[in-house]
Amino acid sequence: MKYANQYFRNADLVLTLSGAAKKNGRKIKEMDLGFMSKGSIWCENGKIVWIGKDKNLPLALVKKKSVEYNLKGMTVLPGFVECHTHSVFAGHRADEFEMRQNGRSYSEIAAGGGGILSTVKAVRKAKNLDLLNQAQQRVDQFKQQGVTTLEIKSGYGLNLRSEIKMLSVIKKLNGVRITSTFLGAHALPPEYKSYERYLADLGQSYLPLIKKRKLADRVDVFIEKGFFESVAVSNFLQIAKNLGFAVTLHADQLSLSGGTELAVDFHADSADHVICVGDRQIQKLANSQTVAVLLPAADLYLKCAYPPARKMIDAGACVALATDFNPGTSPTQNLNLVGLLARLNMQMTLPEVICAYTYGAARALRMENLCGSLEVGKSADFICTKKDWSELFYSVGARDIDATYISGKLSAAL
Ligand SMILES: [Zn+2]
């Protein structure tokens, strides 16, 4: 499709996040949100060609034809990037919620055949079209909250056929920019007795096929004591890297099990959860390019500790926030809830939360050159809200977003 030039004019306030981008998402202060009053954006072919105050539009652009959009009354900010979800699944796990309420732990439920394995049963049985239709509704729900880029993991198939089925479903989803992650190493499939044997099979037969068919951009492993232990996964991660996959890890969620340090050692895009970490791991993370992806909705549901976000940010780590949306430990897609928990229970400031859901999350996906801030050369992915920016991540259940543009195209208007 041929794009016309687009001129989005005169927003009351634009948050460009350009300061956050200059600092690589580290030690974010309010001024790093890049406030611009009477801000305007010129787009060509879905990309930002110019951004500035309306009165400063360069003559060369004044002369060009464009479709104009009046953003008066709007606050504009980069589209949200949701960088950690398990949005393709069948069934639900509401019964486990009640079990946990009655005192059973996540690990105990998993050992009894519940947890991830109960979703695996449902996904293996599910028809492709049913999986796709359900997942598309979830994608739409993210989109309505201003999400413009969404990461989705596999990991509920745990055999070649069903993992490929999940990844193929992810490829068919639309409406936002989607990136897929292969999480075959999510849990031990019932057909296996040994984690090592399963990891060896994943490395030898799954990864080359997934690469060949271009079904995933990254590889993830659920690293935890009693699940995939950090010493056992090095070989597998090396195979993934050799094949050209980026790496991300579920790390140190329930116990200090080496995941965060392994993530840094493998130059992973991100280490996710990072709850049970000490000063050494925090410092190592802060000195690296690996982003700490914090998932406080899962901590709320599991009634476990929240990650030491304050310490990580003060040490200089780049931090992102995400829902971890999944049917077991985080059955919510609510971005406001995630941001609110970060503010209430992790002592993050609002500018830090906004950065963590835009630039920080884009960086966690290594997509910061494409999205996450509003700068020349990047995709025109942005949100318009009639609210003041100070009202973001404040009211759970509120509908904050009035319009979402992805590559300059109106994606959702409420
Ligand atoms: Zn997860």
Tab-separated table of C-alpha atoms and ligand atoms in Angstrom:
chain	number	residue	atom	x	y	z
A	1	MET	CA	0.000	0.000	0.000
A	2	LYS	CA	1.248	3.488	-0.820
A	3	TYR	CA	1.351	5.825	2.157
A	4	ALA	CA	0.526	9.476	1.798
A	5	ASN	CA	2.661	11.869	3.774
A	6	GLN	CA	1.006	12.467	7.117
A	7	TYR	CA	1.204	15.531	9.285
A	8	PHE	CA	0.070	15.043	12.874
A	9	ARG	CA	-0.263	18.607	14.145
A	10	ASN	CA	-0.371	20.529	17.358
A	11	ALA	CA	-0.627	17.968	20.116
A	12	ASP	CA	-0.889	19.774	23.458
A	13	LEU	CA	2.093	17.775	24.650
A	14	VAL	CA	4.366	15.167	23.070
A	15	LEU	CA	6.512	12.876	25.198
A	16	THR	CA	9.263	11.893	22.776
A	17	LEU	CA	11.337	9.812	25.234
A	18	SER	CA	14.373	11.085	23.318
A	19	GLY	CA	16.250	11.766	26.570
A	20	ALA	CA	15.590	8.200	27.696
A	21	ALA	CA	16.960	6.918	24.393
A	22	LYS	CA	20.136	8.994	24.790
A	23	LYS	CA	20.702	7.426	28.195
A	24	ASN	CA	19.947	3.904	26.920
A	25	GLY	CA	17.027	3.739	29.318
A	26	ARG	CA	19.209	4.100	32.403
A	27	LYS	CA	18.616	6.304	35.483
A	28	ILE	CA	15.576	7.988	33.993
A	29	LYS	CA	14.455	11.365	35.312
A	30	GLU	CA	11.318	13.310	34.407
A	31	MET	CA	13.149	15.500	31.912
A	32	ASP	CA	14.234	12.376	29.969
A	33	LEU	CA	10.619	11.934	28.845
A	34	GLY	CA	11.365	14.706	26.336
A	35	PHE	CA	8.387	17.047	26.767
A	36	MET	CA	7.413	19.124	23.752
A	37	SER	CA	4.379	21.415	23.843
A	38	LYS	CA	2.500	22.119	20.582
A	39	GLY	CA	4.323	19.145	19.135
A	40	SER	CA	3.876	17.877	15.600
A	41	ILE	CA	5.071	14.800	13.729
A	42	TRP	CA	5.635	14.438	9.971
A	43	CYS	CA	5.524	10.848	8.693
A	44	GLU	CA	6.437	9.335	5.365
A	45	ASN	CA	6.015	5.645	4.595
A	46	GLY	CA	5.168	4.963	8.218
A	47	LYS	CA	8.396	6.516	9.510
A	48	ILE	CA	8.961	9.731	11.426
A	49	VAL	CA	10.719	12.177	9.114
A	50	TRP	CA	10.439	15.255	11.302
A	51	ILE	CA	9.247	15.988	14.825
A	52	GLY	CA	9.115	19.396	16.457
A	53	LYS	CA	6.990	22.397	17.258
A	54	ASP	CA	4.370	23.070	14.610
A	55	LYS	CA	5.670	26.549	13.851
A	56	ASN	CA	9.114	25.142	13.085
A	57	LEU	CA	8.046	22.796	10.253
A	58	PRO	CA	10.826	23.055	7.644
A	59	LEU	CA	9.975	24.830	4.393
A	60	ALA	CA	10.761	21.731	2.343
A	61	LEU	CA	7.961	19.905	4.160
A	62	VAL	CA	5.560	22.865	4.115
A	63	LYS	CA	5.687	22.616	0.316
A	64	LYS	CA	4.879	18.909	0.296
A	65	LYS	CA	1.365	17.528	0.132
A	66	SER	CA	0.131	15.660	3.182
A	67	VAL	CA	-2.924	14.355	4.982
A	68	GLU	CA	-3.317	16.418	8.143
A	69	TYR	CA	-4.482	15.260	11.540
A	70	ASN	CA	-5.320	17.741	14.256
A	71	LEU	CA	-4.116	16.487	17.646
A	72	LYS	CA	-5.192	19.525	19.653
A	73	GLY	CA	-6.245	18.478	23.141
A	74	MET	CA	-4.116	15.331	22.992
A	75	THR	CA	-1.078	14.114	24.848
A	76	VAL	CA	1.058	11.953	22.544
A	77	LEU	CA	3.608	9.362	23.588
A	78	PRO	CA	5.344	6.338	22.036
A	79	GLY	CA	3.189	3.229	21.668
A	80	PHE	CA	3.555	0.808	24.544
A	81	VAL	CA	5.782	-2.205	24.027
A	82	GLU	CA	4.603	-5.343	25.816
A	83	CYS	CA	7.786	-7.414	25.885
A	84	HIS	CA	6.885	-10.609	27.781
A	85	THR	CA	3.655	-12.553	27.247
A	86	HIS	CA	2.371	-16.081	26.829
A	87	SER	CA	-0.704	-14.936	24.885
A	88	VAL	CA	-1.299	-18.127	22.880
A	89	PHE	CA	-2.942	-20.770	25.038
A	90	ALA	CA	-6.119	-22.819	25.438
A	91	GLY	CA	-8.200	-23.318	28.557
A	92	HIS	CA	-7.687	-21.522	31.840
A	93	ARG	CA	-6.198	-22.320	35.260
A	94	ALA	CA	-8.709	-20.704	37.582
A	95	ASP	CA	-8.796	-23.860	39.717
A	96	GLU	CA	-5.097	-23.428	40.526
A	97	PHE	CA	-5.739	-19.963	41.821
A	98	GLU	CA	-8.030	-21.468	44.434
A	99	MET	CA	-5.441	-24.196	45.207
A	100	ARG	CA	-2.812	-21.545	45.840
A	101	GLN	CA	-5.281	-19.720	48.057
A	102	ASN	CA	-5.592	-22.954	50.022
A	103	GLY	CA	-1.868	-23.034	50.644
A	104	ARG	CA	-0.359	-25.079	47.824
A	105	SER	CA	2.740	-23.615	46.208
A	106	TYR	CA	3.369	-23.099	42.512
A	107	SER	CA	6.069	-25.807	42.564
A	108	GLU	CA	3.768	-28.285	44.364
A	109	ILE	CA	0.995	-27.716	41.843
A	110	ALA	CA	3.470	-28.224	38.995
A	111	ALA	CA	4.791	-31.460	40.587
A	112	GLY	CA	1.206	-32.759	40.731
A	113	GLY	CA	0.747	-32.396	36.960
A	114	GLY	CA	-0.944	-29.018	37.164
A	115	GLY	CA	0.599	-25.689	36.296
A	116	ILE	CA	2.166	-25.360	32.887
A	117	LEU	CA	1.473	-29.010	32.025
A	118	SER	CA	-2.287	-28.568	32.320
A	119	THR	CA	-2.118	-25.799	29.707
A	120	VAL	CA	0.133	-28.038	27.593
A	121	LYS	CA	-2.617	-30.700	27.521
A	122	ALA	CA	-5.175	-28.111	26.410
A	123	VAL	CA	-2.905	-26.620	23.721
A	124	ARG	CA	-1.951	-30.003	22.267
A	125	LYS	CA	-5.662	-30.796	21.883
A	126	ALA	CA	-6.724	-27.395	20.564
A	127	LYS	CA	-7.478	-26.798	16.905
A	128	ASN	CA	-5.228	-24.278	15.161
A	129	LEU	CA	-8.135	-22.011	14.331
A	130	ASP	CA	-9.445	-21.973	17.910
A	131	LEU	CA	-5.987	-21.110	19.233
A	132	LEU	CA	-5.685	-18.372	16.633
A	133	ASN	CA	-9.111	-16.850	17.289
A	134	GLN	CA	-8.605	-16.739	21.042
A	135	ALA	CA	-5.110	-15.299	20.727
A	136	GLN	CA	-6.285	-12.648	18.256
A	137	GLN	CA	-8.857	-11.416	20.780
A	138	ARG	CA	-6.078	-11.079	23.347
A	139	VAL	CA	-3.900	-9.176	20.877
A	140	ASP	CA	-6.829	-6.819	20.260
A	141	GLN	CA	-7.175	-6.275	23.981
A	142	PHE	CA	-3.518	-5.255	24.206
A	143	LYS	CA	-3.960	-2.977	21.206
A	144	GLN	CA	-6.844	-1.144	22.858
A	145	GLN	CA	-4.520	-0.238	25.712
A	146	GLY	CA	-2.015	1.371	23.363
A	147	VAL	CA	0.286	-1.593	22.770
A	148	THR	CA	1.938	-1.281	19.355
A	149	THR	CA	4.604	-3.999	19.684
A	150	LEU	CA	3.913	-7.309	21.394
A	151	GLU	CA	6.136	-10.259	22.248
A	152	ILE	CA	4.558	-13.719	22.436
A	153	LYS	CA	6.233	-16.944	23.542
A	154	SER	CA	5.528	-20.542	22.639
A	155	GLY	CA	6.080	-23.121	25.368
A	156	TYR	CA	2.704	-24.795	25.881
A	157	GLY	CA	3.260	-27.402	23.182
A	158	LEU	CA	6.447	-29.073	24.421
A	159	ASN	CA	6.573	-31.416	21.461
A	160	LEU	CA	7.695	-30.523	17.981
A	161	ARG	CA	4.247	-30.595	16.417
A	162	SER	CA	2.573	-28.458	19.049
A	163	GLU	CA	5.435	-25.978	19.443
A	164	ILE	CA	5.361	-25.439	15.676
A	165	LYS	CA	1.577	-25.108	15.904
A	166	MET	CA	1.935	-22.345	18.517
A	167	LEU	CA	4.660	-20.502	16.611
A	168	SER	CA	2.621	-20.706	13.404
A	169	VAL	CA	-0.375	-19.220	15.227
A	170	ILE	CA	1.813	-16.365	16.514
A	171	LYS	CA	2.909	-15.669	12.922
A	172	LYS	CA	-0.720	-15.317	11.814
A	173	LEU	CA	-1.742	-12.785	14.482
A	174	ASN	CA	-2.142	-9.223	13.348
A	175	GLY	CA	-3.116	-5.702	14.352
A	176	VAL	CA	0.118	-4.863	16.177
A	177	ARG	CA	3.786	-5.572	15.489
A	178	ILE	CA	4.454	-9.046	16.864
A	179	THR	CA	7.730	-10.729	17.726
A	180	SER	CA	7.882	-14.404	18.636
A	181	THR	CA	10.035	-16.297	21.102
A	182	PHE	CA	10.561	-20.058	21.220
A	183	LEU	CA	10.110	-21.282	24.796
A	184	GLY	CA	10.318	-25.028	24.255
A	185	ALA	CA	12.333	-25.103	27.484
A	186	HIS	CA	9.356	-23.984	29.580
A	187	ALA	CA	8.753	-27.258	31.438
A	188	LEU	CA	9.735	-30.911	31.086
A	189	PRO	CA	7.241	-32.636	28.767
A	190	PRO	CA	5.534	-35.717	30.276
A	191	GLU	CA	7.280	-37.889	27.626
A	192	TYR	CA	10.729	-37.099	29.095
A	193	LYS	CA	12.446	-38.077	32.327
A	194	SER	CA	15.553	-35.942	31.981
A	195	TYR	CA	15.904	-32.216	31.435
A	196	GLU	CA	19.294	-32.788	29.787
A	197	ARG	CA	17.842	-35.204	27.235
A	198	TYR	CA	14.995	-32.824	26.392
A	199	LEU	CA	17.360	-29.839	26.051
A	200	ALA	CA	19.622	-31.893	23.780
A	201	ASP	CA	16.637	-32.722	21.545
A	202	LEU	CA	15.533	-29.084	21.538
A	203	GLY	CA	18.989	-28.040	20.430
A	204	GLN	CA	19.473	-30.756	17.836
A	205	SER	CA	16.107	-30.999	16.146
A	206	TYR	CA	13.778	-28.161	17.191
A	207	LEU	CA	16.047	-25.133	16.850
A	208	PRO	CA	17.390	-25.818	13.330
A	209	LEU	CA	13.861	-26.419	12.030
A	210	ILE	CA	12.436	-23.306	13.704
A	211	LYS	CA	15.302	-21.276	12.290
A	212	LYS	CA	14.836	-22.692	8.808
A	213	ARG	CA	11.131	-21.902	8.842
A	214	LYS	CA	11.751	-18.473	10.427
A	215	LEU	CA	9.183	-19.191	13.118
A	216	ALA	CA	10.892	-17.410	16.031
A	217	ASP	CA	13.219	-14.486	16.579
A	218	ARG	CA	14.467	-15.473	19.998
A	219	VAL	CA	14.899	-18.383	22.380
A	220	ASP	CA	13.839	-18.383	26.026
A	221	VAL	CA	14.395	-20.844	28.899
A	222	PHE	CA	12.540	-21.082	32.220
A	223	ILE	CA	15.489	-21.292	34.580
A	224	GLU	CA	14.625	-22.343	38.093
A	225	LYS	CA	15.724	-24.903	40.653
A	226	GLY	CA	13.754	-28.080	39.944
A	227	PHE	CA	13.032	-26.925	36.370
A	228	PHE	CA	15.782	-26.056	33.887
A	229	GLU	CA	18.891	-25.456	35.987
A	230	SER	CA	21.420	-22.928	34.819
A	231	VAL	CA	24.377	-25.322	34.479
A	232	ALA	CA	22.372	-27.599	32.193
A	233	VAL	CA	21.272	-24.941	29.716
A	234	SER	CA	24.614	-23.459	28.604
A	235	ASN	CA	25.027	-25.886	25.718
A	236	PHE	CA	21.504	-25.287	24.525
A	237	LEU	CA	21.921	-21.501	24.671
A	238	GLN	CA	25.179	-21.773	22.747
A	239	ILE	CA	23.460	-23.755	19.991
A	240	ALA	CA	20.719	-21.122	19.872
A	241	LYS	CA	23.281	-18.326	19.586
A	242	ASN	CA	25.252	-20.189	16.926
A	243	LEU	CA	22.077	-20.481	14.871
A	244	GLY	CA	21.592	-16.731	15.135
A	245	PHE	CA	18.790	-16.596	17.701
A	246	ALA	CA	18.735	-13.845	20.296
A	247	VAL	CA	18.331	-15.105	23.834
A	248	THR	CA	16.121	-14.106	26.762
A	249	LEU	CA	15.685	-15.944	30.059
A	250	HIS	CA	13.099	-16.423	32.805
A	251	ALA	CA	15.547	-15.824	35.639
A	252	ASP	CA	15.601	-15.965	39.444
A	253	GLN	CA	11.851	-15.770	39.934
A	254	LEU	CA	11.269	-18.254	42.747
A	255	SER	CA	14.852	-18.704	43.972
A	256	LEU	CA	18.375	-17.478	43.223
A	257	SER	CA	19.210	-20.073	40.591
A	258	GLY	CA	21.790	-18.403	38.382
A	259	GLY	CA	19.533	-17.226	35.569
A	260	THR	CA	20.353	-13.537	35.752
A	261	GLU	CA	24.106	-14.095	35.632
A	262	LEU	CA	23.715	-16.629	32.844
A	263	ALA	CA	21.659	-14.068	30.893
A	264	VAL	CA	24.422	-11.497	31.187
A	265	ASP	CA	27.111	-14.067	30.292
A	266	PHE	CA	25.186	-14.941	27.123
A	267	HIS	CA	24.535	-11.287	26.248
A	268	ALA	CA	20.831	-11.999	26.495
A	269	ASP	CA	18.371	-9.342	25.394
A	270	SER	CA	16.762	-9.549	28.793
A	271	ALA	CA	16.598	-11.347	32.120
A	272	ASP	CA	12.961	-11.559	33.159
A	273	HIS	CA	11.419	-11.626	36.676
A	274	VAL	CA	14.813	-11.082	38.460
A	275	ILE	CA	13.305	-11.183	41.941
A	276	CYS	CA	15.675	-13.319	44.025
A	277	VAL	CA	18.850	-11.429	43.182
A	278	GLY	CA	21.540	-9.938	45.391
A	279	ASP	CA	23.924	-7.021	44.989
A	280	ARG	CA	26.315	-9.051	42.832
A	281	GLN	CA	23.673	-9.962	40.261
A	282	ILE	CA	22.277	-6.419	40.258
A	283	GLN	CA	25.699	-4.919	39.625
A	284	LYS	CA	26.411	-7.413	36.866
A	285	LEU	CA	23.096	-6.595	35.229
A	286	ALA	CA	23.685	-2.852	35.542
A	287	ASN	CA	27.069	-3.180	33.834
A	288	SER	CA	25.594	-5.110	30.910
A	289	GLN	CA	23.338	-4.510	27.904
A	290	THR	CA	20.826	-7.047	29.270
A	291	VAL	CA	17.531	-5.447	30.244
A	292	ALA	CA	15.781	-6.416	33.491
A	293	VAL	CA	12.164	-7.189	32.583
A	294	LEU	CA	10.010	-6.899	35.689
A	295	LEU	CA	6.645	-8.663	35.861
A	296	PRO	CA	4.878	-7.490	39.020
A	297	ALA	CA	1.398	-8.793	38.100
A	298	ALA	CA	2.810	-12.333	38.426
A	299	ASP	CA	4.252	-11.382	41.810
A	300	LEU	CA	0.826	-10.132	42.865
A	301	TYR	CA	-0.900	-13.343	41.802
A	302	LEU	CA	1.790	-15.570	43.336
A	303	LYS	CA	1.927	-13.431	46.478
A	304	CYS	CA	5.710	-13.496	46.221
A	305	ALA	CA	8.308	-10.787	46.652
A	306	TYR	CA	8.599	-7.970	44.122
A	307	PRO	CA	11.900	-7.455	42.312
A	308	PRO	CA	14.336	-4.928	43.820
A	309	ALA	CA	13.601	-2.409	41.085
A	310	ARG	CA	14.844	0.593	43.037
A	311	LYS	CA	18.252	-1.007	43.572
A	312	MET	CA	18.507	-2.073	39.929
A	313	ILE	CA	17.588	1.345	38.585
A	314	ASP	CA	19.873	3.178	41.005
A	315	ALA	CA	22.721	0.842	40.026
A	316	GLY	CA	22.157	1.848	36.400
A	317	ALA	CA	20.261	-1.123	34.968
A	318	CYS	CA	17.840	-0.605	32.086
A	319	VAL	CA	14.442	-1.803	33.248
A	320	ALA	CA	11.283	-2.812	31.379
A	321	LEU	CA	7.826	-3.754	32.623
A	322	ALA	CA	5.440	-6.327	31.159
A	323	THR	CA	2.321	-8.278	32.092
A	324	ASP	CA	3.739	-11.837	31.762
A	325	PHE	CA	0.164	-12.530	30.619
A	326	ASN	CA	-0.480	-16.273	30.980
A	327	PRO	CA	-3.337	-18.432	32.244
A	328	GLY	CA	-1.573	-19.592	35.414
A	329	THR	CA	0.494	-17.027	37.238
A	330	SER	CA	-0.575	-13.783	35.591
A	331	PRO	CA	-4.031	-14.029	34.049
A	332	THR	CA	-4.263	-10.314	33.333
A	333	GLN	CA	-3.539	-8.128	30.334
A	334	ASN	CA	-3.894	-4.893	32.261
A	335	LEU	CA	-0.932	-2.576	31.666
A	336	ASN	CA	-2.233	-0.070	34.189
A	337	LEU	CA	-2.172	-2.708	36.900
A	338	VAL	CA	1.462	-3.533	36.071
A	339	GLY	CA	2.496	0.120	36.150
A	340	LEU	CA	0.545	0.754	39.320
A	341	LEU	CA	2.201	-2.186	41.110
A	342	ALA	CA	5.603	-0.893	40.004
A	343	ARG	CA	4.761	2.475	41.526
A	344	LEU	CA	3.153	1.144	44.706
A	345	ASN	CA	5.293	-1.882	45.513
A	346	MET	CA	8.561	-1.360	43.663
A	347	GLN	CA	9.013	2.352	44.375
A	348	MET	CA	9.351	3.206	40.723
A	349	THR	CA	8.557	6.784	39.731
A	350	LEU	CA	6.025	7.528	37.002
A	351	PRO	CA	8.725	8.629	34.497
A	352	GLU	CA	10.547	5.340	35.173
A	353	VAL	CA	7.338	3.383	34.578
A	354	ILE	CA	6.598	5.225	31.333
A	355	CYS	CA	10.134	4.582	30.101
A	356	ALA	CA	9.949	0.937	31.204
A	357	TYR	CA	6.825	0.448	29.070
A	358	THR	CA	8.200	2.243	26.006
A	359	TYR	CA	11.930	2.684	25.435
A	360	GLY	CA	13.031	0.142	28.073
A	361	ALA	CA	10.710	-2.534	26.701
A	362	ALA	CA	11.762	-1.803	23.106
A	363	ARG	CA	15.334	-2.258	24.231
A	364	ALA	CA	14.426	-5.537	25.937
A	365	LEU	CA	13.402	-6.732	22.465
A	366	ARG	CA	16.398	-5.064	20.801
A	367	MET	CA	13.903	-3.021	18.782
A	368	GLU	CA	14.921	0.357	20.176
A	369	ASN	CA	16.054	1.546	16.747
A	370	LEU	CA	12.535	0.940	15.457
A	371	CYS	CA	10.229	1.931	18.317
A	372	GLY	CA	10.062	2.950	21.970
A	373	SER	CA	10.703	6.663	21.417
A	374	LEU	CA	9.470	9.273	18.942
A	375	GLU	CA	12.519	10.265	16.927
A	376	VAL	CA	13.407	10.776	13.287
A	377	GLY	CA	13.923	7.472	11.486
A	378	LYS	CA	11.780	5.430	13.837
A	379	SER	CA	8.398	3.941	13.113
A	380	ALA	CA	5.472	6.299	13.724
A	381	ASP	CA	4.053	4.207	16.573
A	382	PHE	CA	2.267	6.445	19.030
A	383	ILE	CA	-0.615	6.790	21.422
A	384	CYS	CA	-2.966	9.754	21.804
A	385	THR	CA	-4.741	10.396	25.091
A	386	LYS	CA	-6.944	13.249	26.230
A	387	LYS	CA	-5.611	12.738	29.730
A	388	ASP	CA	-2.632	14.431	31.305
A	389	TRP	CA	0.480	12.250	31.329
A	390	SER	CA	0.431	12.283	35.139
A	391	GLU	CA	-2.803	10.238	34.999
A	392	LEU	CA	-1.109	7.281	33.295
A	393	PHE	CA	-0.554	4.059	35.262
A	394	TYR	CA	-2.832	5.401	37.958
A	395	SER	CA	-6.343	4.044	37.611
A	396	VAL	CA	-6.756	0.292	37.067
A	397	GLY	CA	-9.599	-0.318	34.653
A	398	ALA	CA	-9.549	3.207	33.229
A	399	ARG	CA	-9.558	3.623	29.475
A	400	ASP	CA	-6.711	6.040	28.974
A	401	ILE	CA	-6.026	5.734	25.275
A	402	ASP	CA	-8.059	7.603	22.650
A	403	ALA	CA	-6.181	6.530	19.520
A	404	THR	CA	-3.203	4.347	18.611
A	405	TYR	CA	-1.139	4.688	15.448
A	406	ILE	CA	1.227	1.983	14.219
A	407	SER	CA	3.559	2.972	11.364
A	408	GLY	CA	1.377	6.072	11.017
A	409	LYS	CA	-1.780	4.046	10.503
A	410	LEU	CA	-4.711	4.395	12.845
A	411	SER	CA	-4.816	1.128	14.709
A	412	ALA	CA	-7.378	1.631	17.431
A	413	ALA	CA	-9.723	4.464	18.154
A	414	LEU	CA	-12.048	4.202	21.115
B	1	ZN	ZN	6.776	-15.672	31.540
